[in-house]
Amino acid sequence: MAAALQPLELVDKCIGSRIHVIMKNDKELVGTLLGFDDFVNMVLEDVKEYVITPNGREVHRQKKILLNGSNIAILVPGSDGPE
């Protein structure tokens, strides 16, 4: 039987790939994962940031962003996001 994959090992395998990040504050981001640390603080590049507003969902583009791991709710490897 193969050993179970640990969560940080899965995130490590996603470096260089697109990842969909759902934050605790109703923001969602999709970008290429450049790296992360033991606290799951992440650096993403070529980022689309989806923000829910009273007028609907807005999309903002960021070249590079640093996410605080304590604000991350869900990670979806290989996803292109909510579109």
Tab-separated table of C-alpha atoms in Angstrom:
chain	number	residue	atom	x	y	z
A	1	MET	CA	0.000	0.000	0.000
A	2	ALA	CA	1.366	3.445	-0.930
A	3	ALA	CA	1.991	5.991	1.805
A	4	ALA	CA	-0.642	8.687	2.163
A	5	LEU	CA	0.222	12.040	0.605
A	6	GLN	CA	0.521	14.764	3.247
A	7	PRO	CA	-1.194	18.142	2.609
A	8	LEU	CA	2.029	20.145	2.271
A	9	GLU	CA	3.414	17.503	-0.108
A	10	LEU	CA	0.382	18.048	-2.336
A	11	VAL	CA	0.859	21.829	-2.268
A	12	ASP	CA	4.563	21.308	-3.071
A	13	LYS	CA	3.605	19.291	-6.164
A	14	CYS	CA	1.529	22.292	-7.325
A	15	ILE	CA	4.516	24.670	-7.573
A	16	GLY	CA	4.648	25.971	-11.134
A	17	SER	CA	0.997	25.053	-11.748
A	18	ARG	CA	-2.255	26.979	-11.642
A	19	ILE	CA	-4.084	26.868	-8.330
A	20	HIS	CA	-7.482	28.208	-7.223
A	21	VAL	CA	-7.407	29.718	-3.727
A	22	ILE	CA	-10.621	30.447	-1.822
A	23	MET	CA	-10.044	32.913	0.994
A	24	LYS	CA	-12.040	33.196	4.237
A	25	ASN	CA	-13.238	36.709	3.239
A	26	ASP	CA	-15.178	35.704	0.073
A	27	LYS	CA	-12.272	36.487	-2.269
A	28	GLU	CA	-11.109	33.889	-4.725
A	29	LEU	CA	-7.805	33.939	-6.560
A	30	VAL	CA	-6.381	31.902	-9.407
A	31	GLY	CA	-2.686	32.072	-10.191
A	32	THR	CA	0.520	30.175	-10.753
A	33	LEU	CA	2.007	28.997	-7.461
A	34	LEU	CA	5.624	30.157	-7.139
A	35	GLY	CA	6.210	28.987	-3.581
A	36	PHE	CA	4.954	28.658	-0.016
A	37	ASP	CA	6.257	28.228	3.525
A	38	ASP	CA	5.326	26.065	6.524
A	39	PHE	CA	2.464	28.440	7.376
A	40	VAL	CA	1.098	28.074	3.808
A	41	ASN	CA	1.817	31.734	3.059
A	42	MET	CA	1.860	31.662	-0.748
A	43	VAL	CA	3.323	33.636	-3.614
A	44	LEU	CA	1.242	33.561	-6.810
A	45	GLU	CA	1.911	35.188	-10.172
A	46	ASP	CA	-0.374	36.044	-13.120
A	47	VAL	CA	-3.256	36.286	-10.660
A	48	LYS	CA	-6.962	36.810	-11.276
A	49	GLU	CA	-8.680	38.028	-8.122
A	50	TYR	CA	-12.450	37.505	-7.958
A	51	VAL	CA	-14.244	39.778	-5.506
A	52	ILE	CA	-17.968	39.570	-4.689
A	53	THR	CA	-19.526	43.039	-4.597
A	54	PRO	CA	-23.150	44.256	-4.389
A	55	ASN	CA	-22.953	44.721	-8.184
A	56	GLY	CA	-21.809	41.148	-8.801
A	57	ARG	CA	-18.396	39.575	-9.192
A	58	GLU	CA	-15.457	41.781	-10.178
A	59	VAL	CA	-12.193	40.473	-11.598
A	60	HIS	CA	-8.900	42.203	-10.821
A	61	ARG	CA	-5.562	41.172	-12.285
A	62	GLN	CA	-2.340	41.188	-10.293
A	63	LYS	CA	1.143	40.441	-11.592
A	64	LYS	CA	2.302	38.898	-8.300
A	65	ILE	CA	0.713	38.536	-4.864
A	66	LEU	CA	1.632	37.236	-1.404
A	67	LEU	CA	-1.191	35.492	0.483
A	68	ASN	CA	-1.310	35.083	4.252
A	69	GLY	CA	-1.856	31.385	4.917
A	70	SER	CA	-4.088	32.034	7.933
A	71	ASN	CA	-6.687	33.615	5.600
A	72	ILE	CA	-6.827	30.692	3.147
A	73	ALA	CA	-9.917	28.463	3.419
A	74	ILE	CA	-9.594	26.070	0.432
A	75	LEU	CA	-6.963	25.226	-2.193
A	76	VAL	CA	-8.042	23.671	-5.493
A	77	PRO	CA	-5.005	22.459	-7.492
A	78	GLY	CA	-5.262	22.664	-11.279
A	79	SER	CA	-8.464	24.714	-11.272
A	80	ASP	CA	-9.133	27.747	-13.452
A	81	GLY	CA	-11.410	29.202	-10.790
A	82	PRO	CA	-15.055	30.115	-10.535
A	83	GLU	CA	-15.616	30.931	-14.208
